[in-house]
């Protein structure tokens, strides 16, 4: 009952079975929106989960959704694959909105600048849709925002520097889009950020140096971007990291020893790059690691892992496609089979100076052809396959 007009009001509409712990009614096969919801002026929450799932009826977000009044605080349209339409500029009318969740639909169009009028918005999740265009700088006006998830869309352009104003942000996910350019340094101002996923875009400019200013980070994922450059040595400043994704990022050079000081690390992917040198011995002392992928690089020398370490990770330890890696005899034949590597006495590793020489060559290569030629020479210099005389 509303204390002002002393009348009963419908304040929530929750449709779609979520789990046995919810009592939401299941949507019918031909579910649709009804303008009858306009009769509920005090509506605070509108929730549709897996309601528009039939290709027999394609549903479009009706314009009146964006005029539901100033009381609406939560608008959730989740996993509705046959829901179409756009995010209208009229969304700016929902000034009390705290949660906007739009996932798993065919909704397209661009993100309207009027989003910036929703000053109380705390969760802005528009993921797994067909949304295109750029991220409006007006998103930087959402100072109460805690979660920003725009992943799995068709967004392009650069990440606006205004996102650095979102001081309450704990999660930033713009993965699986077509964003490009250099990640703005202002993101380093997000002191409360716990999770950053910028993977599978077209970002360049190397691993951003602003990460060293974000000691609270728990998860950082930059895989699938043509970043280039080497892995910087600032991991001792990010002691809380639990997962790092840097696969297929066009990285070269050595792996910093300080990456092995991250005691909370459980997931590390550095595969499909051009990393050189030996695996840091500190990697074998990571107490919580359960998934490590170093495959598809140019790593050399004996693996620094104990039988217990190898047994704990099992198939989650990937070292394949590093022709210069080998296993010491004291690890036993079983671990040779598990890692799919040769014994070190079957491989002749050249002196380290040759490897250093060709690291310089790779860094100075001005074209991809020169880089590939440098890698070929490196492989010839760093190791040769020995003839087993036994």
CSV table of C-alpha atoms in Angstrom, one decimal:
chain,number,residue,atom,x,y,z
A,1,UNK,CA,0.0,0.0,0.0
A,2,UNK,CA,1.3,3.4,-0.9
A,3,UNK,CA,1.6,5.6,2.2
A,4,UNK,CA,0.7,8.7,0.2
A,5,UNK,CA,-2.6,7.8,-1.5
A,6,UNK,CA,-3.4,4.8,0.8
A,7,UNK,CA,-4.0,2.5,-2.2
A,8,UNK,CA,-2.6,-0.9,-3.2
A,9,UNK,CA,-0.4,-0.8,-6.3
A,10,UNK,CA,1.3,-3.3,-8.5
A,11,UNK,CA,5.0,-2.6,-8.1
A,12,UNK,CA,6.6,-5.6,-9.7
A,13,UNK,CA,6.0,-7.8,-12.7
A,14,UNK,CA,8.2,-10.9,-12.9
A,15,UNK,CA,7.6,-13.3,-15.8
A,16,UNK,CA,9.6,-16.3,-16.8
A,17,UNK,CA,10.8,-19.4,-14.8
A,18,UNK,CA,14.3,-18.8,-13.5
A,19,UNK,CA,14.7,-21.6,-11.0
A,20,UNK,CA,12.8,-23.7,-8.5
A,21,UNK,CA,13.6,-21.0,-5.9
A,22,UNK,CA,11.5,-18.4,-7.7
A,23,UNK,CA,7.7,-18.4,-8.2
A,24,UNK,CA,7.7,-16.5,-11.4
A,25,UNK,CA,5.0,-17.7,-13.8
A,26,UNK,CA,6.2,-19.3,-17.1
A,27,UNK,CA,5.7,-17.3,-20.2
A,28,UNK,CA,3.4,-18.8,-22.9
A,29,UNK,CA,4.7,-19.7,-26.3
A,30,UNK,CA,3.2,-16.6,-27.9
A,31,UNK,CA,4.0,-14.2,-25.2
A,32,UNK,CA,3.9,-10.5,-26.0
A,33,UNK,CA,4.0,-7.1,-24.4
A,34,UNK,CA,0.7,-5.5,-23.5
A,35,UNK,CA,0.0,-1.8,-23.1
A,36,UNK,CA,-1.9,-2.8,-19.9
A,37,UNK,CA,1.3,-2.3,-18.0
A,38,UNK,CA,0.7,1.4,-18.4
A,39,UNK,CA,-2.1,1.0,-15.8
A,40,UNK,CA,0.5,0.4,-13.1
A,41,UNK,CA,1.9,3.9,-12.5
A,42,UNK,CA,4.0,2.8,-9.4
A,43,UNK,CA,5.7,-0.1,-11.2
A,44,UNK,CA,9.3,-0.4,-9.9
A,45,UNK,CA,10.4,-3.6,-11.6
A,46,UNK,CA,9.7,-5.2,-15.0
A,47,UNK,CA,11.3,-8.6,-15.5
A,48,UNK,CA,11.0,-10.9,-18.6
A,49,UNK,CA,13.2,-14.0,-18.6
A,50,UNK,CA,13.1,-16.4,-21.7
A,51,UNK,CA,9.7,-15.1,-22.7
A,52,UNK,CA,10.3,-14.3,-26.3
A,53,UNK,CA,11.9,-17.5,-27.5
A,54,UNK,CA,9.7,-18.7,-30.4
A,55,UNK,CA,10.4,-17.9,-34.0
A,56,UNK,CA,6.7,-18.2,-34.7
A,57,UNK,CA,6.3,-14.7,-33.3
A,58,UNK,CA,8.9,-11.9,-33.5
A,59,UNK,CA,8.4,-9.4,-30.8
A,60,UNK,CA,9.5,-5.8,-30.9
A,61,UNK,CA,10.2,-3.7,-27.8
A,62,UNK,CA,7.2,-1.3,-27.8
A,63,UNK,CA,7.8,2.5,-27.5
A,64,UNK,CA,5.7,2.7,-24.4
A,65,UNK,CA,8.2,0.7,-22.4
A,66,UNK,CA,10.3,3.8,-22.3
A,67,UNK,CA,7.4,5.8,-20.8
A,68,UNK,CA,6.7,3.6,-17.8
A,69,UNK,CA,7.1,6.5,-15.5
A,70,UNK,CA,9.6,7.8,-13.0
A,71,UNK,CA,9.1,5.0,-10.5
A,72,UNK,CA,10.7,2.2,-12.6
A,73,UNK,CA,13.9,1.1,-11.0
A,74,UNK,CA,14.6,-2.2,-12.7
A,75,UNK,CA,14.1,-3.2,-16.3
A,76,UNK,CA,15.3,-6.7,-17.1
A,77,UNK,CA,14.9,-8.4,-20.5
A,78,UNK,CA,17.1,-11.4,-20.3
A,79,UNK,CA,17.6,-14.3,-22.8
A,80,UNK,CA,14.9,-13.4,-25.2
A,81,UNK,CA,16.4,-14.4,-28.6
A,82,UNK,CA,13.3,-13.3,-30.7
A,83,UNK,CA,13.1,-9.9,-29.1
A,84,UNK,CA,13.9,-7.1,-31.6
A,85,UNK,CA,13.9,-3.3,-31.6
A,86,UNK,CA,16.3,-0.6,-30.4
A,87,UNK,CA,17.2,1.3,-27.3
A,88,UNK,CA,15.2,4.4,-27.8
A,89,UNK,CA,16.4,7.9,-26.8
A,90,UNK,CA,13.3,8.0,-24.6
A,91,UNK,CA,15.1,5.8,-22.2
A,92,UNK,CA,16.3,9.0,-20.6
A,93,UNK,CA,12.8,9.4,-19.2
A,94,UNK,CA,13.4,6.5,-16.7
A,95,UNK,CA,15.3,8.8,-14.4
A,96,UNK,CA,15.0,6.5,-11.3
A,97,UNK,CA,16.3,3.4,-13.1
A,98,UNK,CA,19.0,1.5,-11.2
A,99,UNK,CA,19.3,-1.7,-13.2
A,100,UNK,CA,19.1,-2.0,-17.0
A,101,UNK,CA,19.7,-5.6,-18.1
A,102,UNK,CA,19.3,-6.4,-21.8
A,103,UNK,CA,21.0,-9.7,-22.8
A,104,UNK,CA,20.6,-12.4,-25.4
A,105,UNK,CA,18.3,-10.6,-27.8
A,106,UNK,CA,18.3,-9.3,-31.4
A,107,UNK,CA,17.9,-5.7,-30.3
A,108,UNK,CA,20.1,-3.5,-32.4
A,109,UNK,CA,20.8,0.2,-33.1
A,110,UNK,CA,23.2,2.4,-31.2
A,111,UNK,CA,23.5,3.3,-27.5
A,112,UNK,CA,21.6,6.6,-27.1
A,113,UNK,CA,23.4,9.5,-25.5
A,114,UNK,CA,20.4,10.0,-23.3
A,115,UNK,CA,21.7,7.1,-21.2
A,116,UNK,CA,23.7,9.7,-19.4
A,117,UNK,CA,20.5,11.1,-17.9
A,118,UNK,CA,20.1,8.0,-15.7
A,119,UNK,CA,22.1,9.4,-12.9
A,120,UNK,CA,21.1,6.6,-10.4
A,121,UNK,CA,22.0,3.7,-12.7
A,122,UNK,CA,24.1,1.1,-10.9
A,123,UNK,CA,24.0,-1.8,-13.4
A,124,UNK,CA,24.2,-1.2,-17.1
A,125,UNK,CA,24.3,-4.6,-18.8
A,126,UNK,CA,23.6,-4.7,-22.6
A,127,UNK,CA,25.3,-7.9,-23.6
A,128,UNK,CA,24.9,-10.5,-26.4
A,129,UNK,CA,22.8,-8.3,-28.7
A,130,UNK,CA,23.2,-6.6,-32.1
A,131,UNK,CA,24.0,-3.1,-30.7
A,132,UNK,CA,26.4,-1.2,-32.9
A,133,UNK,CA,28.1,2.2,-33.1
A,134,UNK,CA,30.3,3.8,-30.5
A,135,UNK,CA,30.1,3.9,-26.8
A,136,UNK,CA,28.7,7.4,-26.0
A,137,UNK,CA,30.9,9.5,-23.8
A,138,UNK,CA,27.7,10.3,-21.8
A,139,UNK,CA,28.1,7.0,-20.0
A,140,UNK,CA,30.8,8.8,-18.0
A,141,UNK,CA,28.0,10.7,-16.3
A,142,UNK,CA,26.7,7.6,-14.6
A,143,UNK,CA,28.7,8.2,-11.4
A,144,UNK,CA,26.8,5.5,-9.4
A,145,UNK,CA,27.6,2.8,-11.9
A,146,UNK,CA,29.0,-0.4,-10.4
A,147,UNK,CA,28.7,-2.8,-13.4
A,148,UNK,CA,29.2,-1.8,-17.0
A,149,UNK,CA,28.9,-4.8,-19.4
A,150,UNK,CA,28.6,-4.1,-23.1
A,151,UNK,CA,30.1,-7.4,-24.3
A,152,UNK,CA,29.2,-9.5,-27.3
A,153,UNK,CA,27.8,-6.7,-29.5
A,154,UNK,CA,29.0,-4.9,-32.6
A,155,UNK,CA,30.4,-1.8,-31.0
A,156,UNK,CA,33.2,0.0,-32.8
A,157,UNK,CA,35.4,3.1,-32.3
A,158,UNK,CA,37.4,3.9,-29.3
A,159,UNK,CA,36.7,3.5,-25.6
A,160,UNK,CA,35.8,7.0,-24.4
A,161,UNK,CA,38.2,8.5,-21.8
A,162,UNK,CA,35.2,9.7,-19.8
A,163,UNK,CA,34.8,6.1,-18.4
A,164,UNK,CA,37.6,7.0,-16.1
A,165,UNK,CA,35.1,9.1,-14.1
A,166,UNK,CA,33.2,6.0,-12.9
A,167,UNK,CA,34.8,5.8,-9.5
A,168,UNK,CA,32.4,3.2,-8.2
A,169,UNK,CA,32.8,0.8,-11.1
A,170,UNK,CA,33.8,-2.7,-10.1
A,171,UNK,CA,33.3,-4.5,-13.4
A,172,UNK,CA,34.1,-3.3,-16.9
A,173,UNK,CA,33.4,-5.8,-19.8
A,174,UNK,CA,33.4,-4.7,-23.4
A,175,UNK,CA,34.8,-8.0,-24.8
A,176,UNK,CA,33.8,-9.5,-28.2
A,177,UNK,CA,33.2,-6.2,-30.1
A,178,UNK,CA,35.0,-4.3,-32.8
A,179,UNK,CA,36.5,-1.6,-30.6
A,180,UNK,CA,39.9,-0.3,-31.6
A,181,UNK,CA,42.7,2.2,-30.8
A,182,UNK,CA,44.7,2.6,-27.6
A,183,UNK,CA,43.0,2.0,-24.3
A,184,UNK,CA,42.6,5.4,-22.6
A,185,UNK,CA,45.0,6.1,-19.7
A,186,UNK,CA,42.1,7.5,-17.7
A,187,UNK,CA,40.9,3.9,-17.0
A,188,UNK,CA,43.8,3.8,-14.5
A,189,UNK,CA,41.7,6.1,-12.3
A,190,UNK,CA,39.2,3.3,-11.7
A,191,UNK,CA,40.6,2.5,-8.3
A,192,UNK,CA,37.7,0.2,-7.3
A,193,UNK,CA,37.8,-1.9,-10.4
A,194,UNK,CA,37.9,-5.7,-9.7
A,195,UNK,CA,37.3,-7.1,-13.2
A,196,UNK,CA,38.4,-5.7,-16.6
A,197,UNK,CA,37.6,-7.7,-19.8
A,198,UNK,CA,38.6,-6.0,-23.0
A,199,UNK,CA,39.3,-9.2,-24.9
A,200,UNK,CA,38.6,-10.0,-28.5
A,201,UNK,CA,38.6,-6.5,-30.0
A,202,UNK,CA,41.2,-4.6,-32.1
A,203,UNK,CA,43.0,-2.7,-29.3
A,204,UNK,CA,46.7,-1.8,-30.0
A,205,UNK,CA,49.5,0.0,-28.2
A,206,UNK,CA,50.8,-2.8,-26.0
A,207,UNK,CA,49.7,-3.9,-22.5
A,208,UNK,CA,48.5,-0.6,-20.9
A,209,UNK,CA,50.9,0.9,-18.3
A,210,UNK,CA,47.9,2.2,-16.3
A,211,UNK,CA,47.3,-1.3,-14.9
A,212,UNK,CA,50.1,-0.7,-12.4
A,213,UNK,CA,47.9,1.9,-10.8
A,214,UNK,CA,45.1,-0.6,-10.2
A,215,UNK,CA,46.1,-2.7,-7.2
A,216,UNK,CA,42.6,-3.9,-6.5
A,217,UNK,CA,42.3,-5.8,-9.8
A,218,UNK,CA,41.3,-9.4,-9.5
A,219,UNK,CA,40.8,-10.3,-13.2
A,220,UNK,CA,42.3,-8.8,-16.3
A,221,UNK,CA,41.6,-10.2,-19.8
A,222,UNK,CA,43.1,-8.7,-22.9
A,223,UNK,CA,43.3,-11.8,-25.2
A,224,UNK,CA,42.6,-11.6,-28.9
A,225,UNK,CA,43.8,-8.0,-29.4
A,226,UNK,CA,46.8,-7.1,-31.6
A,227,UNK,CA,48.4,-5.3,-28.7
A,228,UNK,CA,52.1,-5.9,-29.6
A,229,UNK,CA,55.1,-5.2,-27.5
A,230,UNK,CA,56.4,-7.1,-24.6
A,231,UNK,CA,54.9,-8.1,-21.2
A,232,UNK,CA,55.8,-5.3,-18.7
A,233,UNK,CA,57.3,-6.1,-15.3
A,234,UNK,CA,54.8,-4.6,-12.8
A,235,UNK,CA,53.0,-7.7,-11.6
A,236,UNK,CA,54.3,-7.3,-8.1
A,237,UNK,CA,52.1,-4.2,-7.8
A,238,UNK,CA,49.0,-6.3,-8.6
A,239,UNK,CA,49.3,-8.9,-5.9
A,240,UNK,CA,45.5,-9.6,-5.8
A,241,UNK,CA,45.2,-10.9,-9.3
A,242,UNK,CA,43.4,-14.2,-9.7
A,243,UNK,CA,43.2,-14.5,-13.5
A,244,UNK,CA,45.2,-13.1,-16.4
A,245,UNK,CA,44.3,-13.5,-20.1
A,246,UNK,CA,46.9,-12.4,-22.6
A,247,UNK,CA,46.6,-15.1,-25.3
A,248,UNK,CA,46.9,-14.3,-29.0
A,249,UNK,CA,47.9,-10.7,-28.3
A,250,UNK,CA,51.0,-10.4,-30.6
A,251,UNK,CA,53.3,-10.3,-27.6
A,252,UNK,CA,57.1,-10.9,-27.8
A,253,UNK,CA,60.1,-11.0,-25.5
A,254,UNK,CA,60.5,-12.8,-22.2
A,255,UNK,CA,58.0,-13.6,-19.5
A,256,UNK,CA,58.7,-11.5,-16.3
A,257,UNK,CA,59.7,-13.5,-13.3
A,258,UNK,CA,57.3,-11.3,-11.2
A,259,UNK,CA,54.3,-13.0,-12.8
A,260,UNK,CA,55.2,-16.0,-10.7
A,261,UNK,CA,54.8,-14.0,-7.4
A,262,UNK,CA,51.0,-13.7,-7.8
A,263,UNK,CA,50.0,-16.0,-4.9
A,264,UNK,CA,46.3,-15.7,-5.7
A,265,UNK,CA,46.6,-16.6,-9.4
A,266,UNK,CA,44.4,-19.5,-10.5
A,267,UNK,CA,44.3,-18.9,-14.3
A,268,UNK,CA,47.0,-17.7,-16.7
A,269,UNK,CA,46.9,-17.8,-20.5
A,270,UNK,CA,49.8,-16.5,-22.5
A,271,UNK,CA,49.4,-18.9,-25.5
A,272,UNK,CA,49.6,-18.0,-29.2
A,273,UNK,CA,52.2,-15.2,-28.9
A,274,UNK,CA,55.9,-15.0,-29.7
A,275,UNK,CA,57.3,-15.2,-26.2
A,276,UNK,CA,61.0,-16.2,-25.8
A,277,UNK,CA,63.3,-17.6,-23.1
A,278,UNK,CA,62.7,-20.0,-20.4
A,279,UNK,CA,59.6,-20.4,-18.3
A,280,UNK,CA,60.1,-18.5,-15.0
A,281,UNK,CA,61.0,-20.8,-12.2
A,282,UNK,CA,58.6,-18.9,-10.0
A,283,UNK,CA,55.7,-20.3,-12.1
A,284,UNK,CA,56.3,-23.7,-10.5
A,285,UNK,CA,55.7,-22.2,-7.0
A,286,UNK,CA,52.3,-20.7,-7.8
A,287,UNK,CA,50.2,-22.2,-5.0
A,288,UNK,CA,46.7,-21.7,-6.4
A,289,UNK,CA,47.2,-22.1,-10.1
A,290,UNK,CA,44.9,-24.6,-11.8
A,291,UNK,CA,44.9,-23.5,-15.4
A,292,UNK,CA,48.1,-22.4,-17.3
A,293,UNK,CA,48.4,-22.2,-21.0
A,294,UNK,CA,51.9,-21.3,-22.5
A,295,UNK,CA,51.4,-23.1,-25.8
A,296,UNK,CA,52.2,-21.7,-29.2
A,297,UNK,CA,55.2,-19.6,-28.3
A,298,UNK,CA,59.0,-19.8,-28.7
A,299,UNK,CA,59.9,-20.9,-25.2
A,300,UNK,CA,63.0,-23.0,-24.6
A,301,UNK,CA,64.8,-25.0,-21.9
A,302,UNK,CA,63.6,-27.4,-19.2
A,303,UNK,CA,60.2,-27.0,-17.7
A,304,UNK,CA,60.5,-25.8,-14.0
A,305,UNK,CA,57.6,-27.9,-12.7
A,306,UNK,CA,57.6,-30.7,-10.1
A,307,UNK,CA,55.7,-33.9,-10.7
A,308,UNK,CA,53.2,-32.8,-8.0
A,309,UNK,CA,52.6,-29.5,-9.9
A,310,UNK,CA,52.1,-31.3,-13.2
A,311,UNK,CA,49.8,-33.8,-11.6
A,312,UNK,CA,47.7,-31.1,-10.0
A,313,UNK,CA,47.1,-29.2,-13.3
A,314,UNK,CA,46.9,-32.3,-15.5
A,315,UNK,CA,45.4,-31.3,-18.9
A,316,UNK,CA,45.0,-27.7,-17.7
A,317,UNK,CA,48.8,-27.3,-18.2
A,318,UNK,CA,49.4,-26.6,-21.9
A,319,UNK,CA,53.0,-26.3,-23.2
A,320,UNK,CA,52.6,-27.7,-26.7
A,321,UNK,CA,54.1,-26.0,-29.8
A,322,UNK,CA,57.2,-24.7,-28.0
A,323,UNK,CA,59.8,-26.7,-29.9
A,324,UNK,CA,62.6,-25.7,-27.6
A,325,UNK,CA,60.9,-26.9,-24.3
A,326,UNK,CA,62.1,-30.1,-22.8
A,327,UNK,CA,61.7,-32.3,-19.7
A,328,UNK,CA,64.5,-33.3,-17.3
A,329,UNK,CA,64.9,-37.0,-16.9
A,330,UNK,CA,64.1,-36.9,-13.2
A,331,UNK,CA,60.5,-35.9,-13.9
A,332,UNK,CA,59.9,-39.5,-15.2
A,333,UNK,CA,58.5,-40.9,-18.5
A,334,UNK,CA,54.8,-40.4,-17.4
A,335,UNK,CA,55.3,-36.6,-17.3
A,336,UNK,CA,57.0,-36.6,-20.7
A,337,UNK,CA,53.9,-38.2,-22.1
A,338,UNK,CA,51.5,-35.9,-20.2
A,339,UNK,CA,53.4,-32.7,-21.4
A,340,UNK,CA,54.1,-34.1,-24.9
A,341,UNK,CA,57.7,-32.9,-24.7
A,342,UNK,CA,61.1,-34.5,-25.3
A,343,UNK,CA,63.8,-35.2,-22.7
A,344,UNK,CA,66.3,-32.4,-22.4
A,345,UNK,CA,69.2,-34.8,-23.3
A,346,UNK,CA,67.6,-35.2,-26.7
A,347,UNK,CA,67.6,-31.5,-27.4
A,348,UNK,CA,70.7,-29.2,-27.6
A,349,UNK,CA,70.0,-25.7,-26.3
A,350,UNK,CA,72.3,-23.1,-27.6
A,351,UNK,CA,74.0,-20.5,-25.5
A,352,UNK,CA,71.7,-17.7,-24.1
A,353,UNK,CA,73.6,-15.0,-26.0
A,354,UNK,CA,72.1,-16.3,-29.2
A,355,UNK,CA,68.6,-15.9,-27.8
A,356,UNK,CA,69.3,-12.4,-26.6
A,357,UNK,CA,70.6,-11.5,-30.0
A,358,UNK,CA,67.4,-12.5,-31.7
A,359,UNK,CA,65.2,-10.9,-29.2
A,360,UNK,CA,66.7,-7.7,-30.3
A,361,UNK,CA,66.1,-8.7,-33.9
A,362,UNK,CA,62.4,-9.3,-33.2
A,363,UNK,CA,62.0,-6.0,-31.4
A,364,UNK,CA,63.6,-4.1,-34.2
A,365,UNK,CA,61.7,-5.8,-37.0
A,366,UNK,CA,59.7,-3.2,-38.9
A,367,UNK,CA,57.4,-5.6,-40.8
A,368,UNK,CA,55.7,-8.9,-40.2
A,369,UNK,CA,58.0,-10.5,-42.9
A,370,UNK,CA,61.1,-9.3,-41.0
A,371,UNK,CA,59.7,-10.6,-37.8
A,372,UNK,CA,58.9,-14.0,-39.3
A,373,UNK,CA,62.5,-14.2,-40.7
A,374,UNK,CA,63.8,-13.3,-37.3
A,375,UNK,CA,61.8,-16.1,-35.7
A,376,UNK,CA,63.1,-18.6,-38.2
A,377,UNK,CA,66.7,-17.6,-37.5
A,378,UNK,CA,66.0,-17.7,-33.7
A,379,UNK,CA,64.7,-21.2,-34.0
A,380,UNK,CA,67.8,-22.2,-35.8
A,381,UNK,CA,70.1,-20.5,-33.3
A,382,UNK,CA,68.4,-21.4,-30.1
A,383,UNK,CA,68.2,-25.1,-30.5
A,384,UNK,CA,69.0,-28.0,-32.8
A,385,UNK,CA,67.6,-31.4,-32.7
A,386,UNK,CA,70.3,-33.9,-31.6
A,387,UNK,CA,70.8,-37.4,-32.9
A,388,UNK,CA,70.3,-39.8,-30.1
A,389,UNK,CA,73.4,-41.9,-30.1
A,390,UNK,CA,72.1,-44.4,-27.6
